[in-house]
PDB file of C-alpha atoms in Angstrom:
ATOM      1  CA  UNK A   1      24.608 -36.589  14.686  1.00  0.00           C
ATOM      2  CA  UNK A   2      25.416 -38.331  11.346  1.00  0.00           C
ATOM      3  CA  UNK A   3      23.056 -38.961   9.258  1.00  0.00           C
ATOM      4  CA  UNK A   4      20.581 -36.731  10.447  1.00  0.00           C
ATOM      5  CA  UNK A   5      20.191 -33.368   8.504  1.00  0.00           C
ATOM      6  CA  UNK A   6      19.755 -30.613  10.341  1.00  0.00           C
ATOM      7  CA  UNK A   7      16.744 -27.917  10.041  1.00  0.00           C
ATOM      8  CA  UNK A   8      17.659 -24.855   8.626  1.00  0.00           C
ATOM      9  CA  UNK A   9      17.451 -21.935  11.005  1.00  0.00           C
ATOM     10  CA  UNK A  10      13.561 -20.085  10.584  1.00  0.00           C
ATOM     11  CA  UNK A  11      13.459 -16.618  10.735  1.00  0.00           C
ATOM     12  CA  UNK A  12       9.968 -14.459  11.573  1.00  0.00           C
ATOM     13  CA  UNK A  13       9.383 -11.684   9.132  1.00  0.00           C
ATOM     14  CA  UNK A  14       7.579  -9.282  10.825  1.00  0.00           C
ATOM     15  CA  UNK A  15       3.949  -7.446   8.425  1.00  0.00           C
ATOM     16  CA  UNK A  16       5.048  -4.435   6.493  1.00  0.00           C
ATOM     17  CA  UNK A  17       2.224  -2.708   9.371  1.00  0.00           C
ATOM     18  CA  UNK A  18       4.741  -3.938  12.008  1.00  0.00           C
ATOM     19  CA  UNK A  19       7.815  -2.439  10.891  1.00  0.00           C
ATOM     20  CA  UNK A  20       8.887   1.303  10.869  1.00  0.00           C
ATOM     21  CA  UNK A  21       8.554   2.626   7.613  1.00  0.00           C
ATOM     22  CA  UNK A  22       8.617   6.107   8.586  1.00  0.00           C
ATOM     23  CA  UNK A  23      10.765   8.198  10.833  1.00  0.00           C
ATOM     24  CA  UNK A  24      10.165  11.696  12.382  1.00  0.00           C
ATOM     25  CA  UNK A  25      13.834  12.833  13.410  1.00  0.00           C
ATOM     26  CA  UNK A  26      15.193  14.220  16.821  1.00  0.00           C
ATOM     27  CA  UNK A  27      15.176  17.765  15.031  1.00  0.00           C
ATOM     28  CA  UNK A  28      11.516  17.136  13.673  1.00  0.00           C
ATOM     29  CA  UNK A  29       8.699  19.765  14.986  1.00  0.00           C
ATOM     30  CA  UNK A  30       5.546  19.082  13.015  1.00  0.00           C
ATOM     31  CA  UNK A  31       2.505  20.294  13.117  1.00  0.00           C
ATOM     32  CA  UNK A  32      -0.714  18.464  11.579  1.00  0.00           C
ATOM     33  CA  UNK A  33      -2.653  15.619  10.956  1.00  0.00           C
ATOM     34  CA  UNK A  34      -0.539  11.939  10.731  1.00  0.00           C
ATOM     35  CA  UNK A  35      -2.848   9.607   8.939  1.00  0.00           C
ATOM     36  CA  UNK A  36      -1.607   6.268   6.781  1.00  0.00           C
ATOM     37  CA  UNK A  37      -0.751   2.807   7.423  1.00  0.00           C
ATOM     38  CA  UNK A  38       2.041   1.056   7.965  1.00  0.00           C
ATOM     39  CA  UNK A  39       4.893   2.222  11.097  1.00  0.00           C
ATOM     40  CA  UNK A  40       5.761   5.724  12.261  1.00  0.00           C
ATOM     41  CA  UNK A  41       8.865   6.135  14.288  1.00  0.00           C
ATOM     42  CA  UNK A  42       8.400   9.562  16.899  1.00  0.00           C
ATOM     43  CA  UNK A  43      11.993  11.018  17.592  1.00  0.00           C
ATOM     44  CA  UNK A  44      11.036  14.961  17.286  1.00  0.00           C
ATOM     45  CA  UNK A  45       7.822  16.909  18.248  1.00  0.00           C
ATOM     46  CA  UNK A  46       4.186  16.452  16.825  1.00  0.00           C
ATOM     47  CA  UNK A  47       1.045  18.391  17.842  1.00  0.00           C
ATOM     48  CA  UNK A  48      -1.710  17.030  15.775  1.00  0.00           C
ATOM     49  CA  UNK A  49      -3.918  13.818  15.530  1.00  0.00           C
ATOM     50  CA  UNK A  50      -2.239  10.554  14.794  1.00  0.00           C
ATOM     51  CA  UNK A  51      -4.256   7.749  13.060  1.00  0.00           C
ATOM     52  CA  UNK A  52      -2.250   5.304  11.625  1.00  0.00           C
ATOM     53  CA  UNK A  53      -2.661   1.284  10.741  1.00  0.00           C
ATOM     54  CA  UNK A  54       0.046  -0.407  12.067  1.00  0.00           C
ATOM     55  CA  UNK A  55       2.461   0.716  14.530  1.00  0.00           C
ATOM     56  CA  UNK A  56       3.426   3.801  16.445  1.00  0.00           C
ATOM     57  CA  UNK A  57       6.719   4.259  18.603  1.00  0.00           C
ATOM     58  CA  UNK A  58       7.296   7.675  20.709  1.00  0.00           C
ATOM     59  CA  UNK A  59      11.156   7.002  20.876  1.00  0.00           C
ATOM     60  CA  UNK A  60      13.061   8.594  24.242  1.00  0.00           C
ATOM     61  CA  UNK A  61      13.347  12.084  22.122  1.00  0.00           C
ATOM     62  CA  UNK A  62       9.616  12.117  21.039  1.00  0.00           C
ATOM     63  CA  UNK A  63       6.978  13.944  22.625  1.00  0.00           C
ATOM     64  CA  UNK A  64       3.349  14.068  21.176  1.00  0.00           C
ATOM     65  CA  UNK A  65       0.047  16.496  21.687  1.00  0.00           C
ATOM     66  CA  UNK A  66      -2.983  15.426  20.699  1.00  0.00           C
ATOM     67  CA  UNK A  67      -6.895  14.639  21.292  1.00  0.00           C
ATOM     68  CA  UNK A  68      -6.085  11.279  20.310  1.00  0.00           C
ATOM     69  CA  UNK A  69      -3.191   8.813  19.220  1.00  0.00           C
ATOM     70  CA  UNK A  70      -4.899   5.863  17.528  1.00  0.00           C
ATOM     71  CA  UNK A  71      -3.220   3.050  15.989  1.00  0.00           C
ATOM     72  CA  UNK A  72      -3.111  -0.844  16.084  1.00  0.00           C
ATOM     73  CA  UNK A  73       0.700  -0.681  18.279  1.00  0.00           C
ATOM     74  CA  UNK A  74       1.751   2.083  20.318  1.00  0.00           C
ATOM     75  CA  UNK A  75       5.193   1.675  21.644  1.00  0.00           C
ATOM     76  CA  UNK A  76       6.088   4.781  23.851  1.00  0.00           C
ATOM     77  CA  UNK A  77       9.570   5.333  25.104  1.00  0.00           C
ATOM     78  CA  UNK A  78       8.749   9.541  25.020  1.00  0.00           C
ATOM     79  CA  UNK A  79       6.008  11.516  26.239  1.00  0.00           C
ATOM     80  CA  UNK A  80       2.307  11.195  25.121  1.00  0.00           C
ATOM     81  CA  UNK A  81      -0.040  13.997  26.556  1.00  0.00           C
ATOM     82  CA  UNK A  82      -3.610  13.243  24.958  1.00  0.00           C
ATOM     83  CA  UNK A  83      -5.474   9.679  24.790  1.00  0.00           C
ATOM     84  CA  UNK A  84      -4.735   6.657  23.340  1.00  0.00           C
ATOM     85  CA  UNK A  85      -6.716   4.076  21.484  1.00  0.00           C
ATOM     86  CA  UNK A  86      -4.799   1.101  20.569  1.00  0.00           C
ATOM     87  CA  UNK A  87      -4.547  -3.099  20.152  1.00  0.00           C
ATOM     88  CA  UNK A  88      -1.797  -2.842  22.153  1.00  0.00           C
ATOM     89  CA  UNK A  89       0.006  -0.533  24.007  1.00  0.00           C
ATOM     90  CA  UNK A  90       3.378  -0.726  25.914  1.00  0.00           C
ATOM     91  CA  UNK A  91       4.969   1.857  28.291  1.00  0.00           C
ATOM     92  CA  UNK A  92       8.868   1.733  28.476  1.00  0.00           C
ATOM     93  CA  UNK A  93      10.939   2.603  30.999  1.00  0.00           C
ATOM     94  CA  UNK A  94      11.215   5.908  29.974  1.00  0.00           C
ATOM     95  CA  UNK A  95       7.414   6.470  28.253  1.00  0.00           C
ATOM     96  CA  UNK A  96       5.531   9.309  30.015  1.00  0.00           C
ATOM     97  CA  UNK A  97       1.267   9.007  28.966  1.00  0.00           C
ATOM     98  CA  UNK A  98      -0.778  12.059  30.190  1.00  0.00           C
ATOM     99  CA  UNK A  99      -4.659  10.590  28.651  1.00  0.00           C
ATOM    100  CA  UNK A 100      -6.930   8.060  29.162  1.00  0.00           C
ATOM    101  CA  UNK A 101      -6.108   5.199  27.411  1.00  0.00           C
ATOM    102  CA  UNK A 102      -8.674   2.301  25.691  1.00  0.00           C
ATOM    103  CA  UNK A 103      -7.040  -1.034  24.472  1.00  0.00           C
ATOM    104  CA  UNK A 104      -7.331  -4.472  24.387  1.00  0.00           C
ATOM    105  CA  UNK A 105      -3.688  -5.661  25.574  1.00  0.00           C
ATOM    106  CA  UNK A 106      -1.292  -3.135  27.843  1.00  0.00           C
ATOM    107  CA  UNK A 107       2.242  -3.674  29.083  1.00  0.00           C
ATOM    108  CA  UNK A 108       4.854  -1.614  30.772  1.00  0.00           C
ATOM    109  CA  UNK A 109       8.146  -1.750  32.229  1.00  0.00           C
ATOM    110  CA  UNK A 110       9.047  -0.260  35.986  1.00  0.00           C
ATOM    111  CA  UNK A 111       9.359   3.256  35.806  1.00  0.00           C
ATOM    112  CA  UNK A 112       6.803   3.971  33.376  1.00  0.00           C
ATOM    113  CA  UNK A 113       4.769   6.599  33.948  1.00  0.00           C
ATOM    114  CA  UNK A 114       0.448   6.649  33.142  1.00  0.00           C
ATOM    115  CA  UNK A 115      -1.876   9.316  34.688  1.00  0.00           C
ATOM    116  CA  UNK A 116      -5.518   9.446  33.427  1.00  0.00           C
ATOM    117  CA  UNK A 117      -8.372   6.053  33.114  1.00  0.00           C
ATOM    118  CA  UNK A 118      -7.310   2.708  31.273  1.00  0.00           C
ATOM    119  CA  UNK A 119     -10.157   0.794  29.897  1.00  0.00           C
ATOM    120  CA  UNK A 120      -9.520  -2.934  28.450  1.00  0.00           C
ATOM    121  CA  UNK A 121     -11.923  -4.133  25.603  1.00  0.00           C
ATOM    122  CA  UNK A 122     -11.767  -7.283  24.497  1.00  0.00           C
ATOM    123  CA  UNK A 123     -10.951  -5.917  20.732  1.00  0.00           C
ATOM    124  CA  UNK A 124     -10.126  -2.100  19.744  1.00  0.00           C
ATOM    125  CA  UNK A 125     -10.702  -0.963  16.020  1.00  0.00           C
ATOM    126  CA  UNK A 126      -8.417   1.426  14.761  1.00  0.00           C
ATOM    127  CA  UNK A 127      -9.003   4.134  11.579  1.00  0.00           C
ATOM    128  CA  UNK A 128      -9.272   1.765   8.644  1.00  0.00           C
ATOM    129  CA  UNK A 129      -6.448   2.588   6.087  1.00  0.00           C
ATOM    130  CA  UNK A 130      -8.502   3.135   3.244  1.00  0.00           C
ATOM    131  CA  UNK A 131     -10.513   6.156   4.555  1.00  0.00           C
ATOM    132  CA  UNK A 132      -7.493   8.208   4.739  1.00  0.00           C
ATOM    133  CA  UNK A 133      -4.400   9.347   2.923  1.00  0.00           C
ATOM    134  CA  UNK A 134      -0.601   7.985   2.774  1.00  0.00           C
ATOM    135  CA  UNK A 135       0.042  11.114   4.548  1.00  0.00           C
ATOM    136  CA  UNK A 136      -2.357  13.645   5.064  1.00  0.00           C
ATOM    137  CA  UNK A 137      -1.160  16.984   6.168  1.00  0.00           C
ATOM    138  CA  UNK A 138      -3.752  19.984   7.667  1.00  0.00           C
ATOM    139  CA  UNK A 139      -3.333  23.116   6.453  1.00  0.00           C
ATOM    140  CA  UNK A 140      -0.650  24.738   9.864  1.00  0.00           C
ATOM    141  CA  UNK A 141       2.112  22.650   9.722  1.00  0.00           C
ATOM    142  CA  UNK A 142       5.907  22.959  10.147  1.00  0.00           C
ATOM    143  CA  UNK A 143       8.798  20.553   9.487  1.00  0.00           C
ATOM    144  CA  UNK A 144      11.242  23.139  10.414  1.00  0.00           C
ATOM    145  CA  UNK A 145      14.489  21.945  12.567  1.00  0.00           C
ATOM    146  CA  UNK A 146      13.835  23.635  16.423  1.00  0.00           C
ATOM    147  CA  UNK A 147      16.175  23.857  18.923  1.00  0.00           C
ATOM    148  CA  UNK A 148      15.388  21.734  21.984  1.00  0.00           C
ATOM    149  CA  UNK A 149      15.055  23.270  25.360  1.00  0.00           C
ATOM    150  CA  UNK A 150      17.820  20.511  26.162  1.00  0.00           C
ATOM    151  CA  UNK A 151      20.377  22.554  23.738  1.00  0.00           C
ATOM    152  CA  UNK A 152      21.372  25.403  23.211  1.00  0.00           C
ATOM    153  CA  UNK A 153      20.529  27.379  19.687  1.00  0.00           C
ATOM    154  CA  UNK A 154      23.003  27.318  16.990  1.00  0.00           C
TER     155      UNK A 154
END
């Protein structure tokens, strides 16, 4: 109307721990420890433990071996075979867990896919950021680009 001013639109800016600041490619096979803080996008292969402060997703191309996945956010749209110990997790469509799994919130979508125990706690710690490295690698590890068994080699 006139006369009245209108409120500008707001936008949300999602914590630097929210958003993906780090992205493991579709070609990606690594091998080793993934400690830090802040948000880890899953795309290729990892074998190793995961322990990061902020946010995890296992895109449709990830898949991830471990003892445990740990992390305040776990988003998984791949395959996870090992536990999970998260805030919150959520399952897409796609997302395939093989683990037990303790957290404190848990959502997924039809189709998703969870074999192994789920315990809810009221609040789940995660590895504190400080105790660990930006990126801590163990001593095996491999960022070398491997064919997928979905395609054929070059």
């Amino acid at each position: 109307m006139l006369g009245k001013k209108k409120t500008p639109p707001t936008f949300d800016v999602e914590p630097a721990a929210v958003r993906v600041t780090s992205v493991l490619g579709p070609g990606i096979n690594w091998k080793g420890d993934l400690r830090g803080k802040g948000g880890v996008r899953i795309e290729g292969t990892v074998e190793g433990e995961i322990a990061i402060q902020g946010l995890v997703v296992i895109g449709e191309t990830g898949k991830v071996t471990c003892q445990t996945l740990q992390a305040e956010t776990v988003i998984v749209a791949g395959a996870v075979k090992g536990n999970i110990r998260c805030g919150k997790l959520e399952i897409r469509a796609t997302g395939r867990v093989w683990g037990d799994v303790v957290t404190a919130a848990l959502s997924s979508e039809e189709g998703a896919f969870l074999r192994g125990q789920v315990r809810m706690e009221e609040r789940v710690d995660v590895p504190p950021a400080d105790a660990t490295p930006e990126a801590e690698v163990s001593d095996n590890f491999s960022t070398e680009a491997q064919p997928s068994a979905d395609q054929p080699p070059a």
